[in-house]
Amino acid sequence: MTTSQAAFLKQLLEHGILIDMGVDGLYGRSGVFEDVVERFSILVAGFGRDDKAEVIRFPPGMSRGQFESSGYMKSFPQLAGTVHSFSGNDHQHADLIANIEAGKDWTDGQKATDVVLTPAACYPLYPVIAKRGILPQQGGLFDLHSYCFRHEPSIDPARMQMFRMREYVRIGTPEQVLDFRQSWLERGEQLMRSLGVPVVLDVANDPFFGRAGKLLSNNQRDQKLKFELLIPITSEENPTACLSFNYHQDHFGTKWGLCTCADTVAHTACVGFGMERVALALFKHHGLDVTTWPRPVRKLLWGD
Ligand code: AMP
Ligand code: ZN
């Protein structure tokens, strides 16, 4: 936590751009904020249009069974959010109400449902595509956009618990997915530069949990499996990852039995746009009043 994070959050709340909901990292969004997110989404779609990705929209929850199979809990147990629900009898209901009224813990009897909150927009996709059978020769390309949940409460407005990720996901041969990632590394940087924000591209790693996770993080960095496009939002020294470019090798392909037409395990890669982070970066660099944003930026986003 830094004072500049607290100060930027205060500004956003005072201007009604974000709306306090009583939990760190959970905010309402104003119409203006949503407009920026929507315009940016349209701009991204324009950059990707010629690729003709298949558009799929999933709700912000996924199958618990598929989530378990994905191995997410091995890597990021600290971030996961599961949906629990009451399934007791009248007596247990009375206890529950009494506990709530007494300000005691009432969640003990809550039982896990078949739904968990989506941790990254691409997680529900792989089992769906695997179920379709062998991939066509050109592989697959998908356009996703979903609210995601990560349990990382923070007063940094750029670190939310519920936020949107727009993703393009490529499934195919290693060459196909690496070409895809390379092209988005270039497009992503060009796209963000055209919006007048300072960017730095860097090798990155996911926040794998625990001591064993250190090895995974080092391996990810050594093999350059993850890049991030960083933009300063609340700190010049520690800019924020706004776009991610991930090469999963055959991790999801093996897990879900994704097969290329040559009957080899498919490789996967995804590019993720943190929609709230991009919007916040624009508010930070161009000001809280969108009508005064630089002309070229307004032209790109609103066409005026
Ligand atoms: P990741 O799967 O961690 O690479 O996340 C994909 C993108 O989602 C990142 O590049 C960020 O822009 C965004 N993102 C990740 N975590 C958060 C968060 N806690 N709050 C807002 N955006 C996030
Ligand atoms: Zn992804």
Coordinates of C-alpha atoms and ligand atoms in Angstrom, one line a residue:
M1 CA 0.0 0.0 0.0
T2 CA 1.3 3.4 -0.9
T3 CA 0.1 6.9 -0.3
S4 CA -0.2 7.5 -4.0
Q5 CA -2.5 4.5 -4.4
A6 CA -4.7 5.8 -1.6
A7 CA -4.6 9.3 -3.1
F8 CA -5.6 8.2 -6.6
L9 CA -8.4 6.0 -5.2
K10 CA -9.7 9.0 -3.2
Q11 CA -9.7 11.2 -6.3
L12 CA -11.5 8.5 -8.3
L13 CA -14.2 8.1 -5.6
E14 CA -14.5 11.9 -5.1
H15 CA -15.1 12.4 -8.8
G16 CA -17.7 9.5 -8.8
I17 CA -15.6 7.6 -11.4
L18 CA -15.5 4.6 -9.0
I19 CA -18.1 4.0 -6.4
D20 CA -17.3 2.7 -2.9
M21 CA -19.0 -0.6 -2.1
G22 CA -17.6 -1.2 1.4
V23 CA -14.9 -3.7 0.4
D24 CA -11.4 -2.9 -0.8
G25 CA -11.1 -3.9 -4.5
L26 CA -14.9 -4.0 -5.1
Y27 CA -16.3 -0.9 -6.8
G28 CA -19.2 0.4 -8.8
R29 CA -18.3 2.1 -12.1
S30 CA -19.7 5.4 -13.3
G31 CA -21.2 5.8 -16.8
V32 CA -18.1 7.7 -17.9
F33 CA -15.8 4.9 -16.7
E34 CA -17.9 2.3 -18.5
D35 CA -17.9 4.4 -21.6
V36 CA -14.1 4.4 -21.6
V37 CA -14.0 0.6 -21.1
E38 CA -16.5 0.1 -24.0
R39 CA -14.6 2.4 -26.4
F40 CA -11.4 0.7 -25.6
S41 CA -13.0 -2.7 -26.2
I42 CA -14.1 -1.5 -29.6
L43 CA -10.6 -0.2 -30.4
V44 CA -9.1 -3.6 -29.4
A45 CA -11.7 -5.4 -31.6
G46 CA -10.6 -3.1 -34.5
F47 CA -7.0 -4.2 -34.1
G48 CA -8.0 -7.9 -34.1
R49 CA -10.8 -7.7 -36.7
D50 CA -8.9 -9.3 -39.6
D51 CA -8.0 -12.4 -37.6
K52 CA -11.7 -13.3 -37.5
A53 CA -11.7 -14.7 -33.9
E54 CA -14.7 -16.6 -32.8
V55 CA -16.5 -14.6 -30.2
I56 CA -17.6 -16.4 -27.0
R57 CA -19.0 -14.9 -23.8
F58 CA -19.0 -16.8 -20.6
P59 CA -20.6 -15.7 -17.3
P60 CA -18.2 -14.8 -14.5
G61 CA -18.6 -18.2 -12.9
M62 CA -17.3 -21.6 -14.2
S63 CA -17.8 -25.3 -13.4
R64 CA -16.2 -26.3 -10.1
G65 CA -15.2 -29.7 -11.6
Q66 CA -13.5 -28.0 -14.6
F67 CA -11.8 -25.5 -12.2
E68 CA -10.5 -28.4 -10.1
S69 CA -9.2 -30.2 -13.2
S70 CA -7.5 -27.0 -14.4
G71 CA -5.0 -27.2 -11.5
Y72 CA -5.6 -23.6 -10.5
M73 CA -5.6 -24.6 -6.8
K74 CA -2.1 -26.0 -7.1
S75 CA -0.8 -22.7 -8.3
F76 CA -3.0 -19.9 -6.9
P77 CA -5.0 -21.1 -3.9
Q78 CA -4.7 -17.7 -2.3
L79 CA -6.6 -16.0 -5.2
A80 CA -9.5 -18.4 -5.8
G81 CA -13.1 -17.6 -5.0
T82 CA -15.6 -20.4 -4.6
V83 CA -19.4 -19.9 -4.5
H84 CA -21.0 -21.4 -1.4
S85 CA -24.7 -21.6 -0.5
F86 CA -27.0 -22.6 2.3
S87 CA -28.5 -26.1 2.0
G88 CA -29.6 -26.9 5.6
N89 CA -32.9 -27.5 7.3
D90 CA -35.3 -25.3 9.2
H91 CA -33.3 -25.7 12.4
Q92 CA -30.0 -24.8 10.7
H93 CA -31.8 -21.8 9.1
A94 CA -32.8 -20.6 12.5
D95 CA -29.2 -20.9 13.8
L96 CA -28.0 -19.0 10.7
I97 CA -30.4 -16.1 11.3
A98 CA -29.5 -16.0 15.0
N99 CA -25.8 -15.9 14.2
I100 CA -26.3 -13.1 11.7
E101 CA -28.3 -11.1 14.2
A102 CA -25.8 -11.7 17.0
G103 CA -23.0 -10.6 14.6
K104 CA -21.4 -14.1 14.8
D105 CA -19.9 -16.1 12.0
W106 CA -22.9 -17.6 10.1
T107 CA -20.8 -19.1 7.2
D108 CA -19.9 -22.4 8.8
G109 CA -22.7 -24.4 7.3
Q110 CA -22.4 -22.9 3.9
K111 CA -21.7 -25.6 1.3
A112 CA -19.7 -25.4 -1.9
T113 CA -21.9 -25.2 -5.0
D114 CA -20.9 -26.4 -8.5
V115 CA -19.8 -22.9 -9.4
V116 CA -16.5 -21.1 -8.8
L117 CA -15.7 -17.5 -9.8
T118 CA -13.8 -17.3 -13.0
P119 CA -10.1 -16.5 -12.2
A120 CA -9.1 -15.6 -15.8
A121 CA -11.3 -15.2 -18.9
C122 CA -9.7 -18.1 -20.7
Y123 CA -10.2 -20.8 -18.0
P124 CA -13.7 -21.9 -19.1
L125 CA -12.7 -22.0 -22.8
Y126 CA -10.3 -25.0 -23.0
P127 CA -12.7 -27.8 -21.9
V128 CA -15.4 -26.4 -24.3
I129 CA -13.0 -26.5 -27.2
A130 CA -11.6 -29.9 -26.2
K131 CA -15.2 -31.2 -26.3
R132 CA -15.5 -30.2 -30.0
G133 CA -12.8 -32.7 -30.9
I134 CA -9.7 -32.4 -33.1
L135 CA -8.9 -28.8 -34.1
P136 CA -9.1 -27.7 -37.7
Q137 CA -5.8 -27.2 -39.6
Q138 CA -5.8 -23.5 -38.9
G139 CA -6.2 -24.2 -35.2
G140 CA -8.6 -21.9 -33.1
L141 CA -8.7 -18.3 -32.2
F142 CA -11.2 -16.9 -29.7
D143 CA -12.4 -13.5 -28.4
L144 CA -13.4 -13.6 -24.8
H145 CA -14.5 -10.9 -22.3
S146 CA -15.4 -11.7 -18.7
Y147 CA -15.5 -10.4 -15.2
C148 CA -12.9 -12.3 -13.2
F149 CA -12.4 -12.7 -9.4
R150 CA -9.1 -12.7 -7.5
H151 CA -9.0 -12.5 -3.8
E152 CA -6.4 -9.8 -3.5
P153 CA -8.0 -7.0 -1.5
S154 CA -6.0 -3.8 -1.8
I155 CA -6.5 0.0 -1.6
D156 CA -4.6 0.2 -5.0
P157 CA -7.5 1.1 -7.3
A158 CA -5.6 -0.9 -10.0
R159 CA -5.8 -4.1 -7.9
M160 CA -9.4 -5.0 -7.8
Q161 CA -11.1 -8.2 -6.6
M162 CA -13.6 -8.2 -9.5
F163 CA -12.4 -6.8 -12.8
R164 CA -12.8 -7.4 -16.5
M165 CA -10.4 -9.2 -18.7
R166 CA -10.7 -9.1 -22.5
E167 CA -8.7 -11.9 -24.1
Y168 CA -7.7 -13.4 -27.4
V169 CA -6.8 -17.0 -27.1
R170 CA -4.9 -19.0 -29.7
I171 CA -5.0 -22.8 -29.8
G172 CA -2.9 -24.7 -32.3
T173 CA 0.7 -25.7 -33.2
P174 CA 3.6 -24.1 -31.3
E175 CA 4.4 -22.0 -34.5
Q176 CA 0.8 -20.8 -34.7
V177 CA 0.5 -19.8 -31.1
L178 CA 3.9 -18.2 -30.9
D179 CA 3.2 -16.2 -34.1
F180 CA 0.0 -15.0 -32.5
R181 CA 1.7 -14.0 -29.3
Q182 CA 4.4 -12.1 -31.2
S183 CA 1.9 -10.2 -33.3
W184 CA -0.1 -9.1 -30.2
L185 CA 3.1 -8.1 -28.4
E186 CA 3.6 -5.7 -31.3
R187 CA 0.0 -4.6 -31.7
G188 CA -0.5 -4.2 -27.9
E189 CA 2.4 -1.9 -27.6
Q190 CA 1.3 0.1 -30.7
L191 CA -2.2 0.3 -29.4
M192 CA -1.3 1.6 -26.0
R193 CA 1.3 4.1 -27.4
S194 CA -1.4 5.4 -29.8
L195 CA -3.4 6.2 -26.7
G196 CA -0.7 8.5 -25.4
V197 CA 0.4 6.5 -22.3
P198 CA 4.0 5.6 -21.5
V199 CA 4.6 1.8 -21.8
V200 CA 7.3 -0.6 -21.0
L201 CA 7.3 -4.3 -22.1
D202 CA 8.9 -6.7 -19.6
V203 CA 9.3 -10.4 -18.9
A204 CA 7.0 -11.4 -16.0
N205 CA 5.8 -14.3 -13.9
D206 CA 2.5 -15.2 -12.3
P207 CA 2.2 -15.1 -8.4
F208 CA 2.5 -18.8 -7.9
F209 CA 1.8 -19.8 -4.3
G210 CA 4.4 -20.9 -1.8
R211 CA 7.9 -22.3 -1.9
A212 CA 7.3 -24.7 -4.7
G213 CA 5.8 -21.8 -6.6
K214 CA 9.2 -20.0 -6.6
L215 CA 10.5 -22.7 -9.0
L216 CA 7.5 -22.3 -11.3
S217 CA 8.0 -18.5 -11.3
N218 CA 11.7 -18.8 -12.1
N219 CA 11.0 -21.3 -14.9
Q220 CA 8.3 -19.0 -16.4
R221 CA 10.7 -16.1 -16.4
D222 CA 13.7 -18.1 -17.7
Q223 CA 11.6 -19.4 -20.6
K224 CA 10.0 -16.0 -21.3
L225 CA 6.5 -17.6 -21.1
K226 CA 4.9 -14.4 -19.8
F227 CA 5.3 -10.8 -20.9
E228 CA 3.5 -7.8 -19.5
L229 CA 2.9 -4.3 -20.9
L230 CA 3.4 -2.0 -17.9
I231 CA 2.0 1.5 -17.5
P232 CA 2.6 3.7 -14.5
I233 CA -0.7 4.3 -12.7
T234 CA 0.1 4.9 -9.0
S235 CA 3.9 4.7 -9.2
E236 CA 6.6 5.5 -11.7
E237 CA 9.0 3.0 -10.1
N238 CA 6.4 0.1 -10.1
P239 CA 4.3 0.5 -13.2
T240 CA 1.2 -1.7 -13.4
A241 CA 0.7 -4.7 -15.7
C242 CA -2.2 -3.6 -18.1
L243 CA -1.7 -6.2 -20.8
S244 CA -0.4 -9.8 -20.5
F245 CA 0.9 -12.1 -23.2
N246 CA 1.1 -15.7 -22.0
Y247 CA 2.5 -18.8 -23.7
H248 CA 1.2 -21.9 -21.8
Q249 CA 3.1 -24.3 -24.0
D250 CA 1.2 -27.7 -23.9
H251 CA 0.0 -27.1 -20.3
F252 CA -3.8 -26.7 -21.1
G253 CA -3.5 -28.9 -24.2
T254 CA -2.3 -31.9 -22.2
K255 CA -4.7 -31.1 -19.3
W256 CA -7.8 -31.0 -21.6
G257 CA -6.7 -33.3 -24.4
L258 CA -6.7 -30.5 -27.0
C259 CA -5.4 -32.0 -30.3
T260 CA -4.1 -30.5 -33.5
C261 CA -5.2 -32.0 -36.8
A262 CA -1.7 -33.7 -37.0
D263 CA -2.8 -35.5 -33.8
T264 CA -0.2 -33.8 -31.6
V265 CA -1.0 -32.0 -28.3
A266 CA -2.1 -28.4 -29.0
H267 CA -0.2 -25.5 -27.6
T268 CA -2.1 -22.4 -26.3
A269 CA -1.4 -18.7 -25.8
C270 CA -3.5 -15.8 -24.7
V271 CA -3.3 -12.0 -24.6
G272 CA -5.2 -10.4 -21.8
F273 CA -6.3 -6.8 -21.5
G274 CA -7.0 -5.6 -18.0
M275 CA -9.9 -3.3 -18.9
E276 CA -10.1 -1.5 -15.6
R277 CA -6.4 -1.0 -15.5
V278 CA -6.3 0.4 -19.0
A279 CA -9.2 2.8 -18.2
L280 CA -7.4 3.9 -15.0
A281 CA -4.1 4.4 -16.9
L282 CA -6.0 6.7 -19.3
F283 CA -7.6 8.6 -16.4
K284 CA -4.3 9.0 -14.7
H285 CA -2.4 10.3 -17.7
H286 CA -5.1 12.3 -19.4
G287 CA -7.1 13.6 -16.4
L288 CA -10.4 12.7 -14.7
D289 CA -12.4 14.8 -17.2
V290 CA -12.6 12.8 -20.5
T291 CA -13.8 15.9 -22.4
T292 CA -10.3 17.4 -22.0
W293 CA -8.4 14.3 -23.1
P294 CA -5.9 15.0 -26.0
R295 CA -7.5 15.3 -29.4
P296 CA -5.8 12.2 -30.9
V297 CA -6.9 10.1 -28.0
R298 CA -10.5 11.3 -28.2
K299 CA -10.4 10.7 -31.9
L300 CA -9.3 7.1 -31.5
L301 CA -11.8 6.3 -28.7
W302 CA -14.9 8.5 -29.7
G303 CA -14.1 9.3 -33.3
D304 CA -14.3 13.1 -32.7
Ligands
AMP1 P1 -3.0 -12.2 -15.6 O1 -3.8 -13.5 -15.9 O2 -2.6 -12.1 -14.2 O3 -1.9 -12.0 -16.6 O4 -4.0 -11.0 -15.8 C1 -4.4 -10.6 -17.1 C2 -4.7 -9.1 -17.0 O5 -5.7 -8.8 -16.1 C3 -3.4 -8.3 -16.4 O6 -2.6 -7.9 -17.5 C4 -4.1 -7.1 -15.8 O7 -4.2 -6.1 -16.7 C5 -5.5 -7.6 -15.4 N1 -5.5 -7.9 -13.9 C6 -4.9 -8.9 -13.2 N2 -5.2 -8.8 -11.9 C7 -5.9 -7.7 -11.7 C8 -6.5 -7.1 -10.6 N3 -6.4 -7.6 -9.4 N4 -7.2 -5.9 -10.8 C9 -7.4 -5.4 -12.0 N5 -6.9 -6.0 -13.1 C10 -6.1 -7.1 -13.0
ZN2 ZN -5.7 -16.4 -20.6

